[in-house]
Short mmCIF file of C-alpha atoms in Angstrom, two decimals:
data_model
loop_
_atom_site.label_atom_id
_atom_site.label_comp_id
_atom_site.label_asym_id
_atom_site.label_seq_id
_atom_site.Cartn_x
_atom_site.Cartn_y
_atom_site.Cartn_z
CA UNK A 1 7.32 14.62 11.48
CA UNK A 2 6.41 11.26 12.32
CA UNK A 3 4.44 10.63 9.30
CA UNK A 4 7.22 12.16 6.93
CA UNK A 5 9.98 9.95 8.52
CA UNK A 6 7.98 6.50 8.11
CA UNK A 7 6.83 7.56 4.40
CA UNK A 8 10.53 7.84 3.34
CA UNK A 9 11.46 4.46 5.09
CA UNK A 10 8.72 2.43 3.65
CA UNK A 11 9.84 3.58 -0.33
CA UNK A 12 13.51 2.81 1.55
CA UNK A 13 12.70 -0.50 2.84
CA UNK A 14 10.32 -1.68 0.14
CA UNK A 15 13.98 -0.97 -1.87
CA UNK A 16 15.96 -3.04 0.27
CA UNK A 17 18.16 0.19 0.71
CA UNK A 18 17.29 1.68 3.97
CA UNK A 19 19.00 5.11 4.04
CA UNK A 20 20.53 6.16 7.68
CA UNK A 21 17.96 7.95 10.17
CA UNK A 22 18.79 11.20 11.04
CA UNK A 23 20.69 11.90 13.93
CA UNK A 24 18.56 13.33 16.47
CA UNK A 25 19.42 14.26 20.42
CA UNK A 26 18.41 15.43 23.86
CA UNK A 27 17.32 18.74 25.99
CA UNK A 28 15.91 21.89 24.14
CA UNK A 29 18.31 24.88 24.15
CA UNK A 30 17.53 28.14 22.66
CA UNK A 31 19.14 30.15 20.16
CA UNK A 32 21.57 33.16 20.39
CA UNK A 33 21.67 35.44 22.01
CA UNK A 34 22.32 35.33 25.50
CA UNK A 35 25.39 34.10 27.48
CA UNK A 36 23.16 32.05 29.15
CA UNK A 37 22.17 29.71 26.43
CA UNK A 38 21.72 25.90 27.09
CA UNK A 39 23.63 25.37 24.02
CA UNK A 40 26.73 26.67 25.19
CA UNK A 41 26.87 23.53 27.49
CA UNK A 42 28.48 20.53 25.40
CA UNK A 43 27.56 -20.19 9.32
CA UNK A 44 29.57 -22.80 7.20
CA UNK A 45 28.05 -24.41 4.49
CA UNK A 46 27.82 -27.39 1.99
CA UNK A 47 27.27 -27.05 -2.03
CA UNK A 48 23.42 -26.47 -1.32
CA UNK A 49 23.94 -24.25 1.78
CA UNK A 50 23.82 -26.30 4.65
CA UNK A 51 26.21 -27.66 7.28
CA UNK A 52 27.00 -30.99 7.75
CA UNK A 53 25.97 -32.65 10.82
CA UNK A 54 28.87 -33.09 13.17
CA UNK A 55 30.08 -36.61 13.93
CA UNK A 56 28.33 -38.85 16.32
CA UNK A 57 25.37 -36.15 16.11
CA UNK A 58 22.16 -37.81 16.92
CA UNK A 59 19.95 -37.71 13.84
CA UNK A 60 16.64 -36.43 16.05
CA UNK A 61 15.44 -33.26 15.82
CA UNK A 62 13.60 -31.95 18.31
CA UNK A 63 10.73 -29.32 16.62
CA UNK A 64 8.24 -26.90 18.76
CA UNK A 65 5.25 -28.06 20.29
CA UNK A 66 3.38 -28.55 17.73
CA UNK A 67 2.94 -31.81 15.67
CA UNK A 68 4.15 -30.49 11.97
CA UNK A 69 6.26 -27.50 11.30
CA UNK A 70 3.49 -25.43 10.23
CA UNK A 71 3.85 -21.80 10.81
CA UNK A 72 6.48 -19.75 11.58
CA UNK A 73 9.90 -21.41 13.50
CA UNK A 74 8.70 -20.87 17.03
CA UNK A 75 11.78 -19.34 19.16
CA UNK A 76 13.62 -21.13 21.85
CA UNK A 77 15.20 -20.12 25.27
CA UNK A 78 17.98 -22.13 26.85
CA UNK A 79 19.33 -24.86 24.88
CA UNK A 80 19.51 -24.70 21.37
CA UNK A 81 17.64 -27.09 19.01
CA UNK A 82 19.72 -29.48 17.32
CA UNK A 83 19.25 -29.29 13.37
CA UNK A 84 19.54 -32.05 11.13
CA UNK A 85 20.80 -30.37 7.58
CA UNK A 86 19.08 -31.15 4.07
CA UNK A 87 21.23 -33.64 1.98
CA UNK A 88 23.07 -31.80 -1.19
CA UNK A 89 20.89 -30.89 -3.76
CA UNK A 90 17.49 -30.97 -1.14
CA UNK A 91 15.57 -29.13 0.87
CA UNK A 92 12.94 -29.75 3.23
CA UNK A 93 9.93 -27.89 4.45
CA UNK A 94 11.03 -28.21 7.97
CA UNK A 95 14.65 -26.40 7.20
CA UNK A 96 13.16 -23.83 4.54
CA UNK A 97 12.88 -20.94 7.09
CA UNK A 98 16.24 -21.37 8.72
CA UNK A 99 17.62 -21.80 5.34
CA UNK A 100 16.17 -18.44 3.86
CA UNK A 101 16.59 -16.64 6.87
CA UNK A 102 20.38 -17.81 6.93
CA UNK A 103 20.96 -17.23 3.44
CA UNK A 104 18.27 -15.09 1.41
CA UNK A 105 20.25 -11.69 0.30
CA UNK A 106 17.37 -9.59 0.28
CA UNK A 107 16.11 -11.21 3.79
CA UNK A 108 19.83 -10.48 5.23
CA UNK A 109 20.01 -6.93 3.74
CA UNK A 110 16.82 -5.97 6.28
CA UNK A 111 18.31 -8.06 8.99
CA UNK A 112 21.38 -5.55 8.43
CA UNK A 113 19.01 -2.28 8.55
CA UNK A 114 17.22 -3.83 11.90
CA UNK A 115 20.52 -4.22 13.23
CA UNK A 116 21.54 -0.49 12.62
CA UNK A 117 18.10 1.07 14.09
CA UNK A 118 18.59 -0.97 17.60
CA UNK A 119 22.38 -0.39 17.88
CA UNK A 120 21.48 3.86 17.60
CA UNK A 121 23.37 5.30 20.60
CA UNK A 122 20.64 8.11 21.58
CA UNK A 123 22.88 9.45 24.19
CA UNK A 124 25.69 9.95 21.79
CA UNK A 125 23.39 11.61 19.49
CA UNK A 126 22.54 13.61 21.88
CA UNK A 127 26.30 14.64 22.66
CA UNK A 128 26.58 15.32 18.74
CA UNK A 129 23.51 17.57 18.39
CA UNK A 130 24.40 19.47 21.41
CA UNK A 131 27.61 20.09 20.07
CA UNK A 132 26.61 21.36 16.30
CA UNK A 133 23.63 23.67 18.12
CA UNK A 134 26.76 25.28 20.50
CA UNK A 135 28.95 25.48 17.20
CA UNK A 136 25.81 27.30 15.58
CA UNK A 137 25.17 30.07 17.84
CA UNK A 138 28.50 30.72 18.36
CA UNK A 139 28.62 31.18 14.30
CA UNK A 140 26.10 33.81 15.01
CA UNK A 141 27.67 35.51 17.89
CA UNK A 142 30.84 35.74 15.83
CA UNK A 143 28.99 37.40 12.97
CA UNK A 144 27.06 39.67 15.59
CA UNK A 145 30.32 40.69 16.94
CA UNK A 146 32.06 40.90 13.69
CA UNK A 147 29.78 43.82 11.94
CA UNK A 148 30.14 45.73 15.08
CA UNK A 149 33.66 46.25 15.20
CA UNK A 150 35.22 49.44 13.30
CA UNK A 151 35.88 49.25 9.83
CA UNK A 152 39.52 49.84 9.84
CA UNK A 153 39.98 46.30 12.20
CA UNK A 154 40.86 43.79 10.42
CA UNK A 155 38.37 41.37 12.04
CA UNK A 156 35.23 43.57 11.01
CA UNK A 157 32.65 41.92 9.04
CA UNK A 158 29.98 43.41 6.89
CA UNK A 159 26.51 42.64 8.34
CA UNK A 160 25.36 39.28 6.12
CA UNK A 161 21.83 38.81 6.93
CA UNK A 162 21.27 35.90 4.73
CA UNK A 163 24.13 34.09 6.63
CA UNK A 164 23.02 34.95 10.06
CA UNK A 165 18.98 33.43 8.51
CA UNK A 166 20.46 30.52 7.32
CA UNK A 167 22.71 29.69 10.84
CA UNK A 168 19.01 30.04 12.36
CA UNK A 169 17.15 27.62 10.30
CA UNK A 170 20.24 25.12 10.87
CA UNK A 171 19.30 25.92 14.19
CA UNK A 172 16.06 25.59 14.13
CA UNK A 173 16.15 22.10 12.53
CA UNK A 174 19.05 21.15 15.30
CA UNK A 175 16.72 21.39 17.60
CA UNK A 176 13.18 20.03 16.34
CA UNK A 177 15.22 16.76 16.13
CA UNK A 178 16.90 17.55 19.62
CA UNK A 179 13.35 17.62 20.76
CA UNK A 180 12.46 14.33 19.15
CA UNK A 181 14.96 12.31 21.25
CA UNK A 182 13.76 14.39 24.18
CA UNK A 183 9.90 13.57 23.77
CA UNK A 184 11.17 9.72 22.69
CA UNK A 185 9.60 10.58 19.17
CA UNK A 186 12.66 9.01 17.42
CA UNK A 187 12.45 6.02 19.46
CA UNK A 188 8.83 5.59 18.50
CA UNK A 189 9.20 6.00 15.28
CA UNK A 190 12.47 3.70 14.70
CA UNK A 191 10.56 0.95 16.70
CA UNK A 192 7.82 1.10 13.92
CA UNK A 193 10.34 0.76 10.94
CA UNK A 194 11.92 -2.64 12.88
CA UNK A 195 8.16 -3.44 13.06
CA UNK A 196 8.20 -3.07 9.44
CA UNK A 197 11.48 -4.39 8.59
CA UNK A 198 10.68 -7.56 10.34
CA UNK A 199 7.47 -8.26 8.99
CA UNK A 200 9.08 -7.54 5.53
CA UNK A 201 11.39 -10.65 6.64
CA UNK A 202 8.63 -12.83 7.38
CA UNK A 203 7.00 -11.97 4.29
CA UNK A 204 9.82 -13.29 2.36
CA UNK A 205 10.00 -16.37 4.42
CA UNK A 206 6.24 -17.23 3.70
CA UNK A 207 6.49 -16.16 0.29
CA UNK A 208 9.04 -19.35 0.47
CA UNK A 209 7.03 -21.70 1.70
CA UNK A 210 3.76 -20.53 -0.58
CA UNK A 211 6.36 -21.04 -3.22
CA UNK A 212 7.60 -24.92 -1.83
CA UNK A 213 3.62 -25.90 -1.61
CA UNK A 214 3.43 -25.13 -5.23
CA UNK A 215 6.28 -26.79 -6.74
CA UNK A 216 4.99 -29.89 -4.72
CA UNK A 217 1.78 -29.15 -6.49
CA UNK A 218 3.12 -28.60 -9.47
CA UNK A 219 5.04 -32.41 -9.09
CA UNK A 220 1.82 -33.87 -8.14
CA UNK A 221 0.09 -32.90 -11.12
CA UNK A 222 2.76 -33.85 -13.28
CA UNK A 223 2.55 -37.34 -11.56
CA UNK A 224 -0.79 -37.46 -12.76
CA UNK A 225 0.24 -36.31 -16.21
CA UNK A 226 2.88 -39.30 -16.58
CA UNK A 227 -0.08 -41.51 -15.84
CA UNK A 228 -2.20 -40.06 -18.27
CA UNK A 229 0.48 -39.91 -20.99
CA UNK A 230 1.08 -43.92 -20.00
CA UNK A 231 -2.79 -44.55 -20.55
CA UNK A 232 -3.25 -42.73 -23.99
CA UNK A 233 0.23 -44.70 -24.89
CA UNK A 234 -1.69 -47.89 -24.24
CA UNK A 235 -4.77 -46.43 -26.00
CA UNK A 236 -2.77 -45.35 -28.94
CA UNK A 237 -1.41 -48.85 -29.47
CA UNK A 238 -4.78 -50.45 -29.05
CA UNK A 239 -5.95 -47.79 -31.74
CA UNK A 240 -2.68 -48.60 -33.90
CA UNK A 241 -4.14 -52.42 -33.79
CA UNK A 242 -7.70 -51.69 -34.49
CA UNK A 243 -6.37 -49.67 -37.84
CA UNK A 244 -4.32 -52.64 -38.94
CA UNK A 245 -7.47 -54.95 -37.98
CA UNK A 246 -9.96 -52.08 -40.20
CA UNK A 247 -11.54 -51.72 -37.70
CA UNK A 248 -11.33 -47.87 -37.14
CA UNK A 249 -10.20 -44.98 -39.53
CA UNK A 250 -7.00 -43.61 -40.05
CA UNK A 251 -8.59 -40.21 -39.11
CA UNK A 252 -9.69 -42.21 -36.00
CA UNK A 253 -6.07 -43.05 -35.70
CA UNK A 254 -4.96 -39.57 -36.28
CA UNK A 255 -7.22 -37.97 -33.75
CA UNK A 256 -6.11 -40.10 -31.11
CA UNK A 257 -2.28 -39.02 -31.79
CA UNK A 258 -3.40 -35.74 -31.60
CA UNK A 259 -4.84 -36.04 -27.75
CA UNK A 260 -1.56 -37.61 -27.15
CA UNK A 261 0.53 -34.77 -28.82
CA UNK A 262 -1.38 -32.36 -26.50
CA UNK A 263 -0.72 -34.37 -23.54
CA UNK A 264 2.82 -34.37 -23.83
CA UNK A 265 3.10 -30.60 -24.87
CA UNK A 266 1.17 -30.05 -21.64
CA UNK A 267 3.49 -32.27 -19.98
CA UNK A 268 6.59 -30.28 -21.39
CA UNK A 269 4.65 -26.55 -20.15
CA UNK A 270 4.66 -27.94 -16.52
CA UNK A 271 8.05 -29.26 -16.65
CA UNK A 272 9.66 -25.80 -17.55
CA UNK A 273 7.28 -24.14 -14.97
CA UNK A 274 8.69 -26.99 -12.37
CA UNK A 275 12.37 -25.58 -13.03
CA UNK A 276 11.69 -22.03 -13.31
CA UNK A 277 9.72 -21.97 -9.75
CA UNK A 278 12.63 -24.67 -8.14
CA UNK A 279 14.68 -21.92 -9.88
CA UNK A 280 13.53 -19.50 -7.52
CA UNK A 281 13.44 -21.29 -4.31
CA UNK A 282 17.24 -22.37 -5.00
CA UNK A 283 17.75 -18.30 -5.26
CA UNK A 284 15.37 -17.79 -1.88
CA UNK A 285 18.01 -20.31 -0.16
CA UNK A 286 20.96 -19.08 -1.29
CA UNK A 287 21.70 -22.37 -3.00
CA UNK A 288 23.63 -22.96 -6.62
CA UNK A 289 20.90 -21.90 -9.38
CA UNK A 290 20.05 -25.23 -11.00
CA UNK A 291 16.82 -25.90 -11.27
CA UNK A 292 17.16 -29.17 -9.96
CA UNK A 293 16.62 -29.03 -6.06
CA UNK A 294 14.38 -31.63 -4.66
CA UNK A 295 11.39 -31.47 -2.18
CA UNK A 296 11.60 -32.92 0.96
CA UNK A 297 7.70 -34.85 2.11
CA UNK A 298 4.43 -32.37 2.56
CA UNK A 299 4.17 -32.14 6.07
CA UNK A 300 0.38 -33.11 7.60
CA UNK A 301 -1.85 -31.53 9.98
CA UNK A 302 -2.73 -33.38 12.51
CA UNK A 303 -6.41 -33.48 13.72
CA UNK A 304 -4.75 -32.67 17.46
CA UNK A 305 -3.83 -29.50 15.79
CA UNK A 306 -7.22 -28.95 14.08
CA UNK A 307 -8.96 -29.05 17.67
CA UNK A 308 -6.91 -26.60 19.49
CA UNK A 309 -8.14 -23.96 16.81
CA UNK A 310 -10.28 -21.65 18.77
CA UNK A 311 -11.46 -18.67 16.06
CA UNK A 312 -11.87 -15.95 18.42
CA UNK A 313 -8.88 -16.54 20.84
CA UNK A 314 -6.56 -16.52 17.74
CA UNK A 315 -8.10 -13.77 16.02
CA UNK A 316 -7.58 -11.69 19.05
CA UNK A 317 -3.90 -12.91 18.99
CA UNK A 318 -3.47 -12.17 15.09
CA UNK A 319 -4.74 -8.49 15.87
CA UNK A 320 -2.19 -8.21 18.18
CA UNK A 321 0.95 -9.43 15.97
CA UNK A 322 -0.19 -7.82 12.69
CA UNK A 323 2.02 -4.89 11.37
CA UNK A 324 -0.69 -4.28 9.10
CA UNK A 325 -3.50 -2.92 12.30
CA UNK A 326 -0.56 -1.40 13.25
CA UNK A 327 0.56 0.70 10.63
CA UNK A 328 -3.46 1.64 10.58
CA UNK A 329 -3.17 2.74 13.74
CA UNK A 330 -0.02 4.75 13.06
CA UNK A 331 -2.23 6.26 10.81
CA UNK A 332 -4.96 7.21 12.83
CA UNK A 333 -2.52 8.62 15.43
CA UNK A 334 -1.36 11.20 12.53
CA UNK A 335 -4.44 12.08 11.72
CA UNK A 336 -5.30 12.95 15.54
CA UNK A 337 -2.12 14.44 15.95
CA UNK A 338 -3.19 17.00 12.65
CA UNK A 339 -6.10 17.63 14.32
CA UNK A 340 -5.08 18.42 17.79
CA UNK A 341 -2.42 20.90 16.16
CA UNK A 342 -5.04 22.72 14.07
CA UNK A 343 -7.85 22.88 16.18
CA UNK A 344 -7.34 27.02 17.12
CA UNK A 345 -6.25 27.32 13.44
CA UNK A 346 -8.93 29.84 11.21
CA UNK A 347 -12.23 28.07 10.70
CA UNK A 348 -12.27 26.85 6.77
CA UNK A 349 -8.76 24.69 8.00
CA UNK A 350 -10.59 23.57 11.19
CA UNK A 351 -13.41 22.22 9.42
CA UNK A 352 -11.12 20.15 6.95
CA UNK A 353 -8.97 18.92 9.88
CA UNK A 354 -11.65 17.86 11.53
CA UNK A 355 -13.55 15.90 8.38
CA UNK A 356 -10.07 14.30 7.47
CA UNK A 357 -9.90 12.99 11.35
CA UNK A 358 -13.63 11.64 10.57
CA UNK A 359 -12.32 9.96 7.31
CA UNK A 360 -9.23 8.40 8.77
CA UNK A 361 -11.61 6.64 11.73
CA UNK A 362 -13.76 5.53 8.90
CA UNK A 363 -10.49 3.92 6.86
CA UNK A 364 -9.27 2.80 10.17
CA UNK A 365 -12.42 1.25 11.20
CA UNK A 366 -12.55 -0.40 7.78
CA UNK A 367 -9.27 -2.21 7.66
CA UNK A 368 -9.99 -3.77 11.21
CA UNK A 369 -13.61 -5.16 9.92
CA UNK A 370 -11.52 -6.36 6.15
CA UNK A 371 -8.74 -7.96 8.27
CA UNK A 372 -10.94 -10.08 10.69
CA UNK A 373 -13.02 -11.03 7.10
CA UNK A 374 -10.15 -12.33 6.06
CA UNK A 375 -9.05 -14.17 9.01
CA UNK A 376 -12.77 -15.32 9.59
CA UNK A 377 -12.46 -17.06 5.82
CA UNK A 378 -9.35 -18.54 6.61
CA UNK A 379 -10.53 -19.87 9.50
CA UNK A 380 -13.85 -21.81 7.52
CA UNK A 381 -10.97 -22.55 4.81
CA UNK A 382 -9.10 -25.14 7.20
CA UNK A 383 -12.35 -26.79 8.22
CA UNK A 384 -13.59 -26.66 4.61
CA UNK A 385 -10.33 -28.29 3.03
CA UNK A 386 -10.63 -30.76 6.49
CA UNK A 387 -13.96 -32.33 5.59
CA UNK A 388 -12.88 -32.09 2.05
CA UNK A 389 -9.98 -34.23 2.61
CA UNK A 390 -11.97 -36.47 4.81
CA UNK A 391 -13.99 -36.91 1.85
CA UNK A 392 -11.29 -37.75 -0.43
CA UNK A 393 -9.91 -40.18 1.62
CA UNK A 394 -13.48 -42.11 2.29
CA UNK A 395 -13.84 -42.68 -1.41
CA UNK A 396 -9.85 -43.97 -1.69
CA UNK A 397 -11.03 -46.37 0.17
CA UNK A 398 -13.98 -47.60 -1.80
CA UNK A 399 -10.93 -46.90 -4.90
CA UNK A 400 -8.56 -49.60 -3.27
CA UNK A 401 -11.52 -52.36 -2.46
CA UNK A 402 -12.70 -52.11 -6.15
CA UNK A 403 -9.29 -52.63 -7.26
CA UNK A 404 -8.68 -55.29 -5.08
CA UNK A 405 -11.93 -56.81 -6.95
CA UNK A 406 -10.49 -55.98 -10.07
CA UNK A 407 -7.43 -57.75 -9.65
CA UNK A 408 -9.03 -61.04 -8.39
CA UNK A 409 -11.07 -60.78 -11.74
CA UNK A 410 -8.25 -60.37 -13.45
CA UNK A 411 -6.41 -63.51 -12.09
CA UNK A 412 -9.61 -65.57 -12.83
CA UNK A 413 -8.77 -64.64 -16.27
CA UNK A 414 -12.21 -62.15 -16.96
CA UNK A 415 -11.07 -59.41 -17.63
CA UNK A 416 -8.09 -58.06 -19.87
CA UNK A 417 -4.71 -56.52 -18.90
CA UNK A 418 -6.00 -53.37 -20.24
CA UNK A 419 -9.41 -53.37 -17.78
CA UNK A 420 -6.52 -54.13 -14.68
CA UNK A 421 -4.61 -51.03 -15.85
CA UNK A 422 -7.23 -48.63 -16.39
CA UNK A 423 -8.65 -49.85 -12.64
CA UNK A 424 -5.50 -48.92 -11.26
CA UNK A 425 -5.27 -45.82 -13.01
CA UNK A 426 -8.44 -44.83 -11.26
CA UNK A 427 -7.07 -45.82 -7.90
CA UNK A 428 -4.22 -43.91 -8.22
CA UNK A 429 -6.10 -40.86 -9.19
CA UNK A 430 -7.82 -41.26 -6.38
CA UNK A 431 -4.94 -41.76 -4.19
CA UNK A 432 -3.73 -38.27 -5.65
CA UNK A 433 -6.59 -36.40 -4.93
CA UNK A 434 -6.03 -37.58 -1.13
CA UNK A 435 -2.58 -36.15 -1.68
CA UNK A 436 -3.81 -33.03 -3.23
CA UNK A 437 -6.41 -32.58 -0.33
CA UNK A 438 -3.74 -33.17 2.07
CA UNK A 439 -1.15 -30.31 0.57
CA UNK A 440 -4.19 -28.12 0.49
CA UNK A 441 -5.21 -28.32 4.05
CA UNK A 442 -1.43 -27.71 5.21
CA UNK A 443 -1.09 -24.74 3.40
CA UNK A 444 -4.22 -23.25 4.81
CA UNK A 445 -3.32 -24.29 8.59
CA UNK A 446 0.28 -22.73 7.74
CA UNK A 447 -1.36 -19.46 6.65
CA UNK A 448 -3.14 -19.67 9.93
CA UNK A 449 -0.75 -20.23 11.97
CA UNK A 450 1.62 -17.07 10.21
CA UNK A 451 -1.97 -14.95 10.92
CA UNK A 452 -2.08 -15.91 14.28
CA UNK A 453 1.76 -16.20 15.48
CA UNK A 454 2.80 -13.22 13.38
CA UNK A 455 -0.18 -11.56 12.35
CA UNK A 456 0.66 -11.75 8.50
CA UNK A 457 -2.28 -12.15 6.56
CA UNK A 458 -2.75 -12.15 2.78
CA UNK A 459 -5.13 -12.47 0.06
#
């Protein structure tokens, strides 16, 4: 029953349309017919979605231990953290999950379902199911009694077999989910479902900050396309002078128009992209659909942070959070479950209960070894994209000293305008790839730190 009841809730919750769980109840009476039977016994917001900070507020904001806001929002006890809203039209990486979690429809709509499974009174369902199995068998009694009165009282009944069957399966039924609340079977199983509700919620909430990362991507590489489109306009008008001198072709000319027609059709591509993904995050935050939001600063990992990774402490804490071991384990229960309940059955079914159990240790076996492979990778990722960045920001420096050469030259008169420019195009490519580096290693710590405090891990 177990495995039928969390099948229908996944399709349900994957829908955002949870249906209501059955109503199921307490002890186990029996049906009709004796006298004797058990059953007999009966938030206010701005434009963009956020509040404004009340008057005299102090503009600190106090985040969890850690040193950036990677990772999920840690929760607090006592006093509540005092939050400093996003200006209109902005949003910050530090706000995004209390802004989707306050205001994403689908996010809200599971909240909702969550809400409904822990509220279930058991006890009154138990009330209600005793109730319906008492009005049941005495539906049966009354047509027992019925077809055994004489035909000339006006009470009599014919004998209706098919009615009497179908009072019995109702029966039946009454109590297999009478028995669930009894053995805590409901419980179980609606404690799985907010399992999986929740983590659907924090899957939303990462997909939100995956998607922030890559507009601010997206922005920096569209930084570095404005630079390039300002050094092919300086080419193009060195070109345009050359032709007027003869000293080039026109088809010289022409091809160097071309690169720049390219560029800014390139240019235009990543634009719309910009405002169809800033599209979505407005949507994800329950702000006005504009496609004009703007990105607060990447936060940066700080090398404090870096050193308190410890692989196998975290792993073993990721295993612990993730709904995805879990549901694997779910899984192997079911198939134990299958097998304890046929094990007497006739030998051809024995023998195929009993392989199935042996494949679903195999699968379960499999998805622990794939989920630590993941989190193993993600783990070398970090400390790749660390010394990576390290890298990056050992040659900026060599970037900015050459520059600073260049520029000296350059006021001593030996070397063009042109020569300064494309110098300082090359530092600031530089000084993007530092950026780039940086964004990269955030977004791998915050993936580890979702694996580890919530066990969510992707790819």
């Amino acid at each position: 029953m177990r495995q039928r009841i969390r099948s229908m809730l996944l399709a349900l919750a994957l829908a955002l349309s949870l249906g209501a769980v059955p109503v199921l109840a307490d002890q186990t009476p029996q049906p009709e017919p004796s006298a004797a039977d058990p059953a007999e016994t009966e938030q206010t917001q701005t434009e963009e979605g956020e509040t404004a900070p009340a008057e005299g507020a102090e503009e600190t904001e106090e985040a969890a231990p850690a040193d950036s806001p990677a990772g999920p929002d840690q929760e607090t006890t006592g006093e509540e953290l005092e939050i400093v809203p996003d200006p209109v039209g902005t949003v910050s990486f530090e706000n995004l999950e209390r802004r989707i979690r306050e205001h994403n429809l689908q996010l809200l709509a599971l909240e909702e379902n969550v809400a409904s499974l822990e509220g279930m009174d058991y006890e009154a369902m138990q009330e209600h199911l005793r109730k319906l199995m008492h009005d049941t068998v005495q539906g049966q009694r009354g047509l027992r009694l019925a077809s055994q009165l004489p035909q000339d009282d006006p009470n009599y009944m014919e004998w209706d077999s098919y009615a009497y069957a179908q009072l019995d399966q109702g029966y039946d039924a009454l109590r297999e989910q009478f028995d669930a609340i009894e053995d805590g079977e409901l419980q179980k199983d609606n404690a799985g479902v907010i399992r999986q509700l929740e983590n659907l919620q924090d899957q939303i909430v990462m997909s939100g900050e995956t998607l922030y990362m890559a507009i601010y991507a997206m922005e920096t590489q569209e930084s570095a396309l404005q630079r390039q489109l300002a050094a092919m306009n300086r080419t193009v008008e060195e070109m345009e002078l050359r032709y007027e001198l003869g000293q080039i072709s026109a088809l010289q000319l022409q091809q160097t128009k071309s690169g720049r027609t390219s560029l800014v059709s390139g240019l235009e591509t990543l634009q719309m992209n910009i405002r169809n993904y800033k599209l979505q995050m407005e949507m994800l935050i329950g702000a006005e659909l504009t496609g004009e939001i703007e990105l607060g600063a990447m936060p940066s990992v700080t090398d404090q942070e870096l050193e308190k990774m410890d692989e196998e402490a975290d792993l073993a804490a990721a295993k612990e959070q993730s709904y995805e071991i879990y549901a694997a384990e779910q899984t192997m229960e079911d198939a134990e479950d299958a097998y304890v309940e046929n094990m007497t059955a006739v030998l051809y079914i024995k023998d195929s209960v009993e392989r199935t159990l042996e494949a679903a240790k195999y699968t379960y076996n499999a998805s622990i070894q794939d989920y630590e492979l993941r989190f193993r990778m993600l783990y070398a990722q970090v400390q790749d994209y660390r010394q990576i960045l390290s890298a990056a920001q050992t040659a900026l420096a060599c970037e900015q000293a050459s520059y600073a050469a260049q520029e000296l030259k350059y006021q001593q008169g030996s070397i063009s305008e042109n020569t300064l420019l494309s110098a300082r195009d090359t530092l600031q490519e530089a000084e993007e790839t530092v950026e780039s580096a940086k964004n990269d290693l955030f977004s791998a710590y915050n993936s580890y730190c979702w694996a580890v405090e919530h066990g969510i891990l992707n790819g």
